[in-house]
Tab-separated table of C-alpha atoms and ligand atoms in Angstrom:
chain	number	residue	atom	x	y	z
Q	1	MET	CA	1.010	-22.688	7.268
Q	2	LYS	CA	-1.519	-20.498	5.506
Q	3	ASN	CA	-2.689	-20.872	1.936
Q	4	PHE	CA	0.893	-20.861	0.706
Q	5	ASP	CA	0.751	-23.410	-2.120
Q	6	ALA	CA	3.987	-22.733	-3.948
Q	7	ASN	CA	2.668	-24.092	-7.267
Q	8	ASP	CA	-0.279	-21.734	-7.756
Q	9	ILE	CA	-0.156	-18.696	-9.986
Q	10	ILE	CA	-0.746	-15.823	-7.585
Q	11	TYR	CA	-1.673	-12.167	-8.135
Q	12	ALA	CA	-2.054	-8.978	-6.118
Q	13	PRO	CA	-1.846	-5.227	-6.578
Q	14	ALA	CA	1.692	-4.090	-5.754
Q	15	THR	CA	0.727	-0.426	-5.427
Q	16	ALA	CA	-1.435	1.097	-2.710
Q	17	TRP	CA	-5.213	0.698	-2.921
Q	18	ALA	CA	-5.841	4.311	-3.838
Q	19	MET	CA	-6.295	6.450	-6.904
Q	20	GLY	CA	-3.020	7.194	-8.672
Q	21	ALA	CA	-1.514	7.785	-12.098
Q	22	ILE	CA	-0.430	4.182	-12.506
Q	23	ALA	CA	-1.158	0.998	-10.604
Q	24	VAL	CA	0.976	-2.118	-10.766
Q	25	ILE	CA	-0.456	-5.612	-10.432
Q	26	ARG	CA	1.891	-8.494	-9.882
Q	27	VAL	CA	1.392	-12.033	-11.148
Q	28	SER	CA	3.764	-14.896	-10.366
Q	29	GLY	CA	3.882	-18.612	-11.103
Q	30	GLU	CA	4.933	-20.985	-13.851
Q	31	GLY	CA	2.790	-20.582	-16.966
Q	32	CYS	CA	1.460	-17.105	-16.190
Q	33	ILE	CA	2.926	-15.520	-19.351
Q	34	ASP	CA	1.354	-18.002	-21.758
Q	35	ALA	CA	-1.930	-17.824	-19.869
Q	36	ILE	CA	-2.241	-14.070	-20.329
Q	37	SER	CA	-0.613	-13.741	-23.747
Q	38	PRO	CA	-3.748	-14.582	-25.862
Q	39	ASP	CA	-5.715	-11.853	-24.024
Q	40	PHE	CA	-3.102	-9.174	-24.579
Q	41	LYS	CA	-3.417	-7.451	-27.968
Q	42	THR	CA	-0.277	-5.755	-29.189
Q	43	ALA	CA	0.160	-3.645	-32.339
Q	44	ASN	CA	2.695	-6.078	-33.706
Q	45	ARG	CA	1.901	-9.803	-33.599
Q	46	LYS	CA	5.561	-10.575	-33.117
Q	47	HIS	CA	5.213	-8.768	-29.839
Q	48	SER	CA	2.849	-11.286	-28.305
Q	49	LEU	CA	3.902	-11.850	-24.693
Q	50	SER	CA	4.666	-15.505	-25.323
Q	51	GLU	CA	7.298	-14.527	-27.899
Q	52	ARG	CA	8.974	-11.856	-25.835
Q	53	PRO	CA	12.279	-12.413	-24.040
Q	54	SER	CA	12.719	-11.976	-20.310
Q	55	SER	CA	12.776	-8.532	-18.686
Q	56	THR	CA	10.992	-6.711	-21.491
Q	57	ALA	CA	8.033	-4.380	-21.301
Q	58	THR	CA	5.269	-4.588	-23.916
Q	59	TYR	CA	2.454	-2.150	-24.585
Q	60	GLY	CA	-0.990	-3.444	-25.506
Q	61	SER	CA	-4.640	-3.848	-24.596
Q	62	LEU	CA	-5.577	-6.377	-21.941
Q	63	LYS	CA	-8.992	-7.869	-22.815
Q	64	ASN	CA	-10.169	-4.332	-23.672
Q	65	LEU	CA	-10.152	-3.619	-19.931
Q	66	ASP	CA	-7.291	-1.152	-20.195
Q	67	ASP	CA	-4.258	-0.195	-22.246
Q	68	CYS	CA	-1.293	-1.197	-20.205
Q	69	VAL	CA	2.350	-2.153	-20.178
Q	70	ILE	CA	3.203	-5.684	-19.165
Q	71	THR	CA	6.723	-6.496	-18.049
Q	72	ILE	CA	7.615	-10.163	-18.110
Q	73	TYR	CA	10.303	-12.076	-16.255
Q	74	ARG	CA	11.245	-15.580	-17.230
Q	75	GLY	CA	12.839	-18.276	-15.115
Q	76	ASN	CA	14.606	-16.990	-12.052
Q	77	LYS	CA	15.170	-13.483	-13.451
Q	78	SER	CA	12.241	-12.165	-11.405
Q	79	TYR	CA	11.791	-10.929	-7.839
Q	80	THR	CA	10.124	-14.204	-6.864
Q	81	GLY	CA	12.645	-16.394	-8.637
Q	82	GLU	CA	9.989	-17.898	-10.916
Q	83	GLU	CA	8.187	-16.829	-14.077
Q	84	SER	CA	6.221	-13.688	-13.367
Q	85	LEU	CA	4.866	-10.470	-14.797
Q	86	GLU	CA	3.836	-6.983	-13.794
Q	87	ILE	CA	0.854	-5.229	-15.286
Q	88	SER	CA	1.171	-1.437	-15.194
Q	89	CYS	CA	-2.294	-0.074	-15.830
Q	90	HIS	CA	-4.060	3.245	-15.337
Q	91	GLY	CA	-4.281	3.842	-11.629
Q	92	GLY	CA	-8.041	4.145	-11.207
Q	93	LEU	CA	-9.626	1.790	-8.712
Q	94	GLN	CA	-12.281	0.641	-11.234
Q	95	THR	CA	-9.571	-0.386	-13.709
Q	96	VAL	CA	-7.617	-2.221	-11.037
Q	97	LYS	CA	-10.756	-4.018	-9.831
Q	98	GLU	CA	-11.589	-5.198	-13.351
Q	99	ILE	CA	-8.085	-6.487	-13.992
Q	100	LEU	CA	-8.053	-8.280	-10.634
Q	101	SER	CA	-11.321	-9.995	-11.396
Q	102	TYR	CA	-10.022	-10.938	-14.855
Q	103	LEU	CA	-7.029	-12.607	-13.133
Q	104	ALA	CA	-9.360	-14.437	-10.749
Q	105	GLN	CA	-11.377	-15.694	-13.748
Q	106	LYS	CA	-8.168	-17.095	-15.222
Q	107	GLY	CA	-8.047	-19.362	-12.167
Q	108	PHE	CA	-5.172	-17.535	-10.494
Q	109	ARG	CA	-5.168	-17.172	-6.717
Q	110	LYS	CA	-5.119	-13.897	-4.772
Q	111	ALA	CA	-1.738	-13.734	-3.019
Q	112	GLU	CA	-1.418	-13.714	0.744
Q	113	GLY	CA	0.507	-10.843	2.382
Q	114	GLY	CA	4.227	-11.385	1.839
Q	115	GLU	CA	3.746	-14.314	-0.502
Q	116	PHE	CA	5.862	-12.887	-3.337
Q	117	THR	CA	8.766	-12.359	-0.964
Q	118	LEU	CA	8.211	-15.785	0.610
Q	119	ARG	CA	8.601	-17.280	-2.859
Q	120	ALA	CA	11.759	-15.248	-3.367
Q	121	PHE	CA	13.079	-16.783	-0.146
Q	122	LEU	CA	11.996	-20.326	-1.073
Q	123	HIS	CA	13.640	-19.959	-4.488
Q	124	GLY	CA	16.883	-18.821	-2.890
Q	125	LYS	CA	16.677	-15.264	-4.232
Q	126	MET	CA	17.180	-13.866	-0.738
Q	127	ASP	CA	17.845	-15.082	2.783
Q	128	LEU	CA	15.520	-14.215	5.684
Q	129	THR	CA	17.423	-11.111	6.787
Q	130	ARG	CA	17.004	-9.664	3.306
Q	131	ALA	CA	13.343	-10.712	3.134
Q	132	GLU	CA	12.679	-8.981	6.443
Q	133	ALA	CA	14.616	-5.957	5.221
Q	134	VAL	CA	12.201	-5.619	2.292
Q	135	ASN	CA	9.350	-5.097	4.727
Q	136	GLU	CA	11.429	-2.897	7.005
Q	137	LEU	CA	12.431	-0.730	4.057
Q	138	ILE	CA	8.806	-0.269	3.021
Q	139	LYS	CA	7.777	0.639	6.554
Q	140	SER	CA	10.731	2.918	7.230
Q	141	ARG	CA	10.193	6.596	7.999
Q	142	GLY	CA	13.192	8.843	8.213
Q	143	GLU	CA	16.542	8.793	6.496
Q	144	ALA	CA	18.533	6.760	9.002
Q	145	GLY	CA	16.000	3.947	9.406
Q	146	LYS	CA	15.643	3.676	5.658
Q	147	ALA	CA	19.402	3.560	5.086
Q	148	MET	CA	19.807	0.813	7.714
Q	149	ALA	CA	17.050	-1.286	6.134
Q	150	LEU	CA	18.543	-0.842	2.666
Q	151	ASP	CA	21.891	-1.919	4.021
Q	152	ARG	CA	20.369	-5.136	5.350
Q	153	LEU	CA	18.591	-5.654	2.044
Q	154	ASN	CA	21.996	-5.484	0.421
Q	155	GLY	CA	23.146	-8.287	2.693
Q	156	SER	CA	25.158	-6.518	5.408
Q	157	LEU	CA	23.514	-8.446	8.228
Q	158	TYR	CA	23.534	-11.711	6.291
Q	159	ARG	CA	27.283	-11.438	5.678
Q	160	ARG	CA	27.961	-10.595	9.327
Q	161	ILE	CA	25.954	-13.570	10.593
Q	162	GLU	CA	27.541	-15.894	8.058
Q	163	SER	CA	31.004	-14.795	9.053
Q	164	ILE	CA	30.266	-15.481	12.737
Q	165	ARG	CA	28.748	-18.822	11.775
Q	166	SER	CA	31.796	-19.833	9.817
Q	167	ALA	CA	34.052	-18.870	12.730
Q	168	LEU	CA	31.952	-21.127	14.961
Q	169	LEU	CA	32.042	-23.933	12.422
Q	170	SER	CA	35.809	-23.748	12.490
Q	171	VAL	CA	35.702	-23.947	16.300
Q	172	MET	CA	33.537	-27.048	15.949
Q	173	GLY	CA	35.996	-28.487	13.455
Q	174	LYS	CA	38.909	-27.990	15.820
Q	175	ILE	CA	37.045	-29.706	18.644
Q	176	GLU	CA	35.836	-32.611	16.547
Q	177	VAL	CA	39.313	-33.392	15.260
Q	178	GLN	CA	40.481	-33.708	18.852
Q	179	LEU	CA	37.498	-35.827	19.851
Q	180	ASP	CA	38.271	-38.220	17.006
Q	181	TYR	CA	41.881	-38.612	18.055
Q	182	SER	CA	41.352	-38.723	21.783
Q	183	GLU	CA	39.635	-42.082	21.533
Q	184	ASP	CA	42.935	-43.866	21.068
Q	185	GLU	CA	45.335	-41.251	22.379
Q	186	ILE	CA	45.614	-39.334	25.600
Q	187	GLY	CA	42.549	-37.276	26.406
Q	188	GLU	CA	44.286	-34.829	28.692
Q	189	ASP	CA	45.725	-32.059	26.617
Q	190	LEU	CA	42.545	-31.322	24.694
Q	191	THR	CA	42.410	-27.647	23.892
Q	192	PHE	CA	39.368	-25.503	23.535
Q	193	PRO	CA	39.650	-22.449	21.258
Q	194	SER	CA	38.267	-20.075	23.914
Q	195	SER	CA	39.597	-16.922	22.364
Q	196	GLU	CA	37.760	-17.612	19.117
Q	197	VAL	CA	34.518	-18.167	21.009
Q	198	ILE	CA	35.051	-14.977	22.995
Q	199	LEU	CA	35.518	-13.061	19.762
Q	200	CYS	CA	32.258	-14.487	18.383
Q	201	ILE	CA	30.459	-13.457	21.569
Q	202	SER	CA	31.659	-9.899	21.260
Q	203	ARG	CA	30.644	-9.710	17.612
Q	204	ILE	CA	27.179	-11.023	18.484
Q	205	GLU	CA	26.897	-8.629	21.403
Q	206	ALA	CA	27.681	-5.707	19.109
Q	207	LEU	CA	24.758	-6.726	16.926
Q	208	VAL	CA	22.455	-7.036	19.932
Q	209	LYS	CA	23.493	-3.558	21.042
Q	210	SER	CA	22.684	-2.114	17.627
Q	211	PHE	CA	19.034	-2.957	18.319
Q	212	SER	CA	18.546	0.159	20.450
Q	213	ALA	CA	19.545	2.382	17.518
Q	214	GLY	CA	17.662	0.255	14.995
Q	215	ARG	CA	14.496	0.461	17.050
Q	216	LEU	CA	14.753	4.194	17.616
Q	217	TYR	CA	15.186	4.918	13.914
Q	218	SER	CA	12.506	2.492	12.775
Q	219	GLN	CA	9.846	2.672	15.461
Q	220	GLY	CA	10.695	6.093	16.719
Q	221	ALA	CA	9.585	7.663	19.958
Q	222	ARG	CA	6.487	9.112	21.604
Q	223	VAL	CA	6.878	12.780	22.369
Q	224	VAL	CA	4.197	14.568	24.350
Q	225	ILE	CA	3.851	18.335	24.473
Q	226	CYS	CA	2.363	19.397	27.758
Q	227	GLY	CA	2.160	22.386	30.029
Q	228	ARG	CA	-0.377	24.946	31.163
Q	229	THR	CA	-3.208	25.952	28.894
Q	230	ASN	CA	-2.289	28.812	26.557
Q	231	ALA	CA	1.460	28.188	26.788
Q	232	GLY	CA	1.568	27.645	23.009
Q	233	LYS	CA	1.479	23.843	22.853
Q	234	SER	CA	-0.845	23.637	19.866
Q	235	SER	CA	1.210	26.300	18.110
Q	236	LEU	CA	4.365	24.207	18.617
Q	237	PHE	CA	2.564	21.037	17.495
Q	238	ASN	CA	1.650	22.779	14.233
Q	239	LEU	CA	5.189	24.068	13.804
Q	240	PHE	CA	6.578	20.516	14.092
Q	241	LEU	CA	4.071	19.254	11.531
Q	242	LYS	CA	4.514	22.290	9.293
Q	243	GLN	CA	0.749	22.511	8.979
Q	244	ASP	CA	-2.199	23.921	10.907
Q	245	ARG	CA	-3.526	20.757	12.479
Q	246	ALA	CA	-4.393	21.911	15.978
Q	247	ILE	CA	-6.611	24.868	16.742
Q	248	VAL	CA	-4.620	27.701	18.223
Q	249	SER	CA	-6.545	30.156	20.301
Q	250	PRO	CA	-6.043	32.711	23.075
Q	251	VAL	CA	-9.081	31.208	24.821
Q	252	LYS	CA	-8.031	28.792	27.549
Q	253	GLY	CA	-9.041	25.157	27.222
Q	254	THR	CA	-9.318	25.059	23.411
Q	255	THR	CA	-7.582	21.709	23.070
Q	256	ARG	CA	-9.812	19.355	25.027
Q	257	ASP	CA	-8.735	15.960	23.787
Q	258	PHE	CA	-5.222	15.112	22.694
Q	259	LEU	CA	-4.128	15.210	19.067
Q	260	GLU	CA	-1.718	12.738	17.567
Q	261	ALA	CA	0.415	13.002	14.429
Q	262	GLN	CA	3.586	11.632	12.903
Q	263	CYS	CA	6.648	13.558	11.867
Q	264	THR	CA	10.396	13.016	11.792
Q	265	ILE	CA	12.826	15.100	13.780
Q	266	ASN	CA	16.477	14.753	12.728
Q	267	SER	CA	15.730	11.420	11.089
Q	268	ILE	CA	13.929	10.005	14.145
Q	269	PRO	CA	10.313	9.047	13.467
Q	270	ILE	CA	8.207	10.785	16.074
Q	271	ARG	CA	4.660	10.180	17.207
Q	272	LEU	CA	3.779	13.600	18.498
Q	273	TYR	CA	0.967	14.456	20.907
Q	274	ASP	CA	-0.614	17.797	21.647
Q	275	THR	CA	-2.432	17.686	24.953
Q	276	ALA	CA	-5.211	19.550	26.677
Q	277	GLY	CA	-2.809	21.123	29.096
Q	278	PHE	CA	-2.752	21.347	32.832
Q	279	ARG	CA	-4.335	24.003	34.907
Q	280	ASP	CA	-3.615	24.654	38.531
Q	281	ALA	CA	-4.732	21.820	40.721
Q	282	LEU	CA	-6.984	24.282	42.448
Q	283	GLU	CA	-8.359	25.586	39.210
Q	284	ALA	CA	-8.918	22.043	37.969
Q	285	GLU	CA	-10.904	21.213	41.092
Q	286	LYS	CA	-13.189	24.081	40.317
Q	287	LEU	CA	-13.609	23.146	36.636
Q	288	GLU	CA	-17.286	22.735	35.905
Q	289	ASP	CA	-16.489	21.433	32.461
Q	290	GLY	CA	-16.389	17.600	32.522
Q	291	ILE	CA	-14.957	17.425	29.019
Q	292	GLU	CA	-11.970	19.557	29.813
Q	293	LYS	CA	-11.427	17.625	33.039
Q	294	GLU	CA	-11.377	14.375	31.053
Q	295	GLY	CA	-8.963	15.970	28.565
Q	296	ILE	CA	-6.604	16.867	31.383
Q	297	LYS	CA	-6.819	13.337	32.782
Q	298	ARG	CA	-5.912	11.910	29.356
Q	299	SER	CA	-2.946	14.266	29.083
Q	300	GLU	CA	-1.637	12.907	32.352
Q	301	GLU	CA	-1.933	9.332	31.089
Q	302	LEU	CA	-0.038	10.261	27.928
Q	303	VAL	CA	2.726	11.824	29.951
Q	304	ASP	CA	3.177	8.543	31.795
Q	305	SER	CA	3.670	6.595	28.575
Q	306	ALA	CA	5.883	9.132	26.796
Q	307	ASP	CA	9.513	8.609	25.838
Q	308	LEU	CA	10.035	12.323	26.126
Q	309	ILE	CA	7.993	15.278	27.313
Q	310	ILE	CA	8.235	18.830	26.131
Q	311	TYR	CA	7.059	20.872	29.080
Q	312	MET	CA	6.058	24.274	27.870
Q	313	THR	CA	5.630	27.446	29.857
Q	314	ASP	CA	4.507	30.900	28.806
Q	315	ALA	CA	7.458	33.146	29.594
Q	316	SER	CA	5.286	36.232	29.481
Q	317	GLU	CA	3.477	35.065	32.616
Q	318	PRO	CA	4.765	34.097	36.080
Q	319	VAL	CA	6.683	30.860	35.469
Q	320	ASP	CA	5.537	27.735	37.243
Q	321	ASP	CA	8.406	25.405	38.027
Q	322	SER	CA	6.455	22.607	39.700
Q	323	PHE	CA	6.748	20.093	36.879
Q	324	ASP	CA	9.725	17.821	37.233
Q	325	MET	CA	10.515	14.658	35.350
Q	326	SER	CA	13.678	13.120	34.018
Q	327	ARG	CA	12.378	12.531	30.503
Q	328	CYS	CA	11.531	16.158	30.106
Q	329	ILE	CA	12.671	19.158	28.096
Q	330	LYS	CA	11.610	22.436	29.668
Q	331	VAL	CA	10.795	25.206	27.280
Q	332	LEU	CA	9.962	28.866	27.877
Q	333	ASN	CA	7.798	30.021	25.005
Q	334	LYS	CA	6.773	33.467	23.769
Q	335	ALA	CA	10.318	34.817	24.011
Q	336	ASP	CA	9.204	37.508	21.563
Q	337	ILE	CA	6.955	39.188	24.120
Q	338	ALA	CA	8.449	38.080	27.429
Q	339	SER	CA	10.721	40.266	29.523
Q	340	GLU	CA	14.385	39.257	29.652
Q	341	MET	CA	13.957	38.697	33.403
Q	342	SER	CA	11.957	35.543	32.700
Q	343	PHE	CA	15.027	33.789	31.298
Q	344	LYS	CA	17.334	34.520	34.211
Q	345	ALA	CA	18.068	32.033	37.017
Q	346	PRO	CA	16.430	29.790	38.085
Q	347	PHE	CA	15.023	29.493	34.569
Q	348	ASP	CA	18.286	29.809	32.670
Q	349	SER	CA	18.310	26.036	32.060
Q	350	TYR	CA	15.065	26.271	30.089
Q	351	LEU	CA	15.149	26.352	26.320
Q	352	ARG	CA	14.234	29.749	25.034
Q	353	LEU	CA	11.612	29.549	22.302
Q	354	SER	CA	9.259	31.656	20.294
Q	355	VAL	CA	6.894	29.637	18.175
Q	356	ASN	CA	5.780	32.877	16.536
Q	357	THR	CA	9.214	33.969	15.297
Q	358	GLY	CA	10.836	30.509	15.106
Q	359	GLU	CA	13.586	31.528	17.542
Q	360	GLY	CA	15.023	28.483	19.333
Q	361	PHE	CA	13.142	25.921	17.263
Q	362	ASN	CA	16.235	24.337	15.675
Q	363	GLU	CA	17.873	24.128	19.088
Q	364	LEU	CA	14.763	22.413	20.436
Q	365	CYS	CA	14.904	19.849	17.601
Q	366	SER	CA	18.598	19.058	18.166
Q	367	PHE	CA	18.137	18.864	21.905
Q	368	LEU	CA	15.179	16.553	21.447
Q	369	SER	CA	16.996	14.155	19.138
Q	370	SER	CA	20.115	14.062	21.280
Q	371	LYS	CA	17.961	13.351	24.368
Q	372	LEU	CA	16.322	10.441	22.541
Q	373	GLU	CA	19.711	9.146	21.422
Q	374	GLU	CA	21.031	9.142	24.997
Q	375	GLY	CA	22.176	5.678	26.018
Q	376	ILE	CA	21.960	4.398	22.481
Q	377	THR	CA	24.992	2.892	20.819
Q	378	LEU	CA	25.201	4.429	17.392
Q	379	PRO	CA	26.726	1.940	14.973
Q	380	LEU	CA	30.142	2.430	13.444
Q	381	SER	CA	29.818	3.166	9.791
Q	382	GLY	CA	29.604	-0.021	7.782
Q	383	ASP	CA	28.312	-2.099	10.696
Q	384	PRO	CA	24.886	-3.684	10.260
Q	385	VAL	CA	22.093	-2.569	12.563
Q	386	ILE	CA	19.184	-4.774	13.560
Q	387	GLU	CA	15.698	-3.478	14.303
Q	388	ASN	CA	13.718	-6.621	14.703
Q	389	GLU	CA	12.942	-8.589	17.862
Q	390	ARG	CA	13.199	-11.953	16.164
Q	391	GLN	CA	16.774	-11.290	15.153
Q	392	LYS	CA	17.624	-9.887	18.571
Q	393	ASP	CA	16.133	-12.902	20.389
Q	394	ASN	CA	18.100	-15.331	18.249
Q	395	LEU	CA	21.308	-13.371	18.737
Q	396	GLU	CA	20.777	-13.394	22.503
Q	397	ARG	CA	20.103	-17.116	22.397
Q	398	ALA	CA	23.332	-17.678	20.451
Q	399	CYS	CA	25.211	-15.520	22.908
Q	400	SER	CA	24.028	-17.320	26.012
Q	401	SER	CA	24.781	-20.721	24.455
Q	402	LEU	CA	28.342	-19.624	23.761
Q	403	LYS	CA	28.703	-18.286	27.299
Q	404	ALA	CA	27.441	-21.620	28.600
Q	405	ALA	CA	30.111	-23.320	26.486
Q	406	LEU	CA	32.817	-21.147	28.044
Q	407	ASP	CA	31.486	-21.898	31.540
Q	408	LYS	CA	31.585	-25.628	30.927
Q	409	GLU	CA	35.110	-25.387	29.606
Q	410	GLU	CA	36.136	-23.508	32.746
Q	411	GLN	CA	34.565	-26.194	34.918
Q	412	GLY	CA	36.598	-28.738	33.015
Q	413	LEU	CA	33.605	-30.566	31.537
Q	414	PRO	CA	34.247	-32.813	28.550
Q	415	LEU	CA	34.455	-31.275	25.093
Q	416	ASP	CA	31.570	-33.247	23.637
Q	417	LEU	CA	29.240	-31.610	26.175
Q	418	ILE	CA	30.519	-28.230	25.092
Q	419	THR	CA	29.850	-28.895	21.418
Q	420	VAL	CA	26.140	-29.156	22.222
Q	421	ASP	CA	26.115	-25.481	23.220
Q	422	ILE	CA	28.034	-24.427	20.168
Q	423	GLN	CA	25.642	-26.381	17.999
Q	424	GLU	CA	22.770	-24.499	19.653
Q	425	ALA	CA	24.429	-21.170	18.917
Q	426	LEU	CA	24.872	-22.208	15.286
Q	427	GLU	CA	21.193	-23.049	15.082
Q	428	ALA	CA	20.090	-19.752	16.569
Q	429	LEU	CA	22.236	-17.897	14.028
Q	430	GLY	CA	20.911	-20.131	11.257
Q	431	GLU	CA	17.369	-19.139	12.185
Q	432	ILE	CA	18.232	-15.508	11.557
Q	433	THR	CA	19.265	-16.126	7.966
Q	434	GLY	CA	16.734	-18.890	7.347
Q	435	GLU	CA	19.345	-21.639	7.071
Q	436	VAL	CA	17.313	-23.327	9.801
Q	437	THR	CA	13.601	-22.684	9.566
Q	438	THR	CA	10.105	-23.967	10.303
Q	439	ASP	CA	6.681	-23.173	8.843
Q	440	ASP	CA	5.824	-21.290	12.028
Q	441	ILE	CA	8.818	-19.027	11.706
Q	442	LEU	CA	8.005	-18.273	8.061
Q	443	ASP	CA	4.334	-17.729	8.838
Q	444	ASN	CA	5.212	-15.255	11.574
Q	445	ILE	CA	7.566	-13.304	9.386
Q	446	PHE	CA	5.533	-13.106	6.207
Q	447	SER	CA	2.163	-12.486	7.819
Q	448	ASN	CA	3.529	-9.057	8.776
Q	449	PHE	CA	3.931	-8.111	5.138
Q	450	CYS	CA	1.384	-6.216	3.127
Q	451	VAL	CA	-0.382	-7.871	0.220
Q	452	GLY	CA	1.513	-7.552	-3.046
Q	453	LYS	CA	4.974	-7.703	-1.472
F	501	GDP	N1	3.589	36.179	21.179
F	501	GDP	C1	3.505	34.872	21.073
F	501	GDP	N2	2.318	34.263	21.141
F	501	GDP	C2	2.260	32.942	21.031
F	501	GDP	C3	3.437	32.163	20.850
F	501	GDP	N3	3.068	30.856	20.777
F	501	GDP	C4	1.722	30.825	20.908
F	501	GDP	N4	1.234	32.079	21.073
F	501	GDP	C5	-0.180	32.468	21.252
F	501	GDP	O1	-0.637	31.971	22.502
F	501	GDP	C6	-2.020	31.613	22.421
F	501	GDP	C7	-2.222	30.194	22.883
F	501	GDP	O2	-1.587	29.329	21.959
F	501	GDP	P1	-1.994	27.812	21.822
F	501	GDP	O3	-1.016	27.210	20.890
F	501	GDP	O4	-3.439	27.650	21.518
F	501	GDP	O5	-1.713	27.326	23.311
F	501	GDP	P2	-2.094	25.952	24.028
F	501	GDP	O6	-3.307	26.216	24.848
F	501	GDP	O7	-0.925	25.654	24.912
F	501	GDP	O8	-2.313	24.925	22.980
F	501	GDP	C8	-2.435	31.845	20.980
F	501	GDP	O9	-3.068	33.087	20.875
F	501	GDP	C9	-1.102	31.861	20.222
F	501	GDP	O10	-1.132	32.611	19.053
F	501	GDP	C10	4.706	32.860	20.757
F	501	GDP	O11	5.784	32.266	20.582
F	501	GDP	N5	4.675	34.190	20.882
F	502	MG	MG1	-3.924	23.751	22.646
């Protein structure tokens, strides 16, 4: 494991490394309050940090470096579950730097990414699903993903896993009782609580299924806008972002490389691409311009890796229907200047859009999100949703162990062989909550965190 000595006093900025009104620096470890107290001048001597009760904020001057507010937490009343404090100082980078170097001079250690949350886990303040939810909440973009992460932080997934675990423990109990008795009595009418195991499998499978929704709302999708040059792709890109990012121009071939930006569409985080646009194959052959050719090649590569493509056509020109892909939404743009004929069959299945007037834009957004949600099981309200591979892998492991147990029971194999599989399922579930854990597992989880969390 990394430099995770649990006895050190650690520190790190908890706010982003950027100029702001206030910055917060976290310090955690036994003895940190008394160590800082002599350097913190307050108006009233009775307000020295050492004298203050837990969960109070005190205003003062820290070593003349800055006037700040220090909030102290005693015992396990803190995030980390050990004595700690938070320094809220002025949010200039120079101030933050000076306070950080003051903390280093005190002999404290700079925290590793995720180390505060690791300590919270080690001190029993939260299980692993909640610890992971902290990070997932911070990284979330979009309402749905954020709500799901907050739900896990509040223990929805933990409670679900624990309830499946306790059902399996009761299965184990029922088997073990019989194994104990069968030594001296008849071993024939041993019963295996199959229906209980089947119920556990279906509850685990529901969690595995929730991954598709969890992933969509946390990681989002890649959406590529493509089509002929001048169709209005850059204009649409800007409309999605609500800002003028891409250059819009009546001159063909303005967008030569692709542009990439993030936005959310109906709560789905989207990585959006504006591409250079296709020209006729013939026209492309004739292109003297190597840069534009390269741009077109890159657009084609993006299309291959996209979750969804918005294929855009200028309705005011002869419509080209040669593009066909399943992950594609076809849009006829410039409805404001096109003749009504352009929207008749065979083009009546195209979405009618005018980037200039905004006509059809809401429909495009709803169509896009429902296309991305196709095949995804949306969770019933109140059901936890998982978004992380580690949890999914462990759930799948638990599931296949339980299925193996059912198989063995069907083949008439002895019960003690079957308990091995159930034990394995229990362990896989225990790894999700952190009941069962190794340094490697913890290292993997917490190294994904940012410093200060
Ligand atoms: N009338 C009209 N013009 C549009 C519309 N959308 C884009 N344009 C114009 O079409 C031209 C090409 O747009 P642009 O976004 O650069 O197309 P791109 O080459 O596909 O990126 C520009 O002059 C835009 O102002 C629209 O909905 N209606
Ligand atoms: Mg463009």
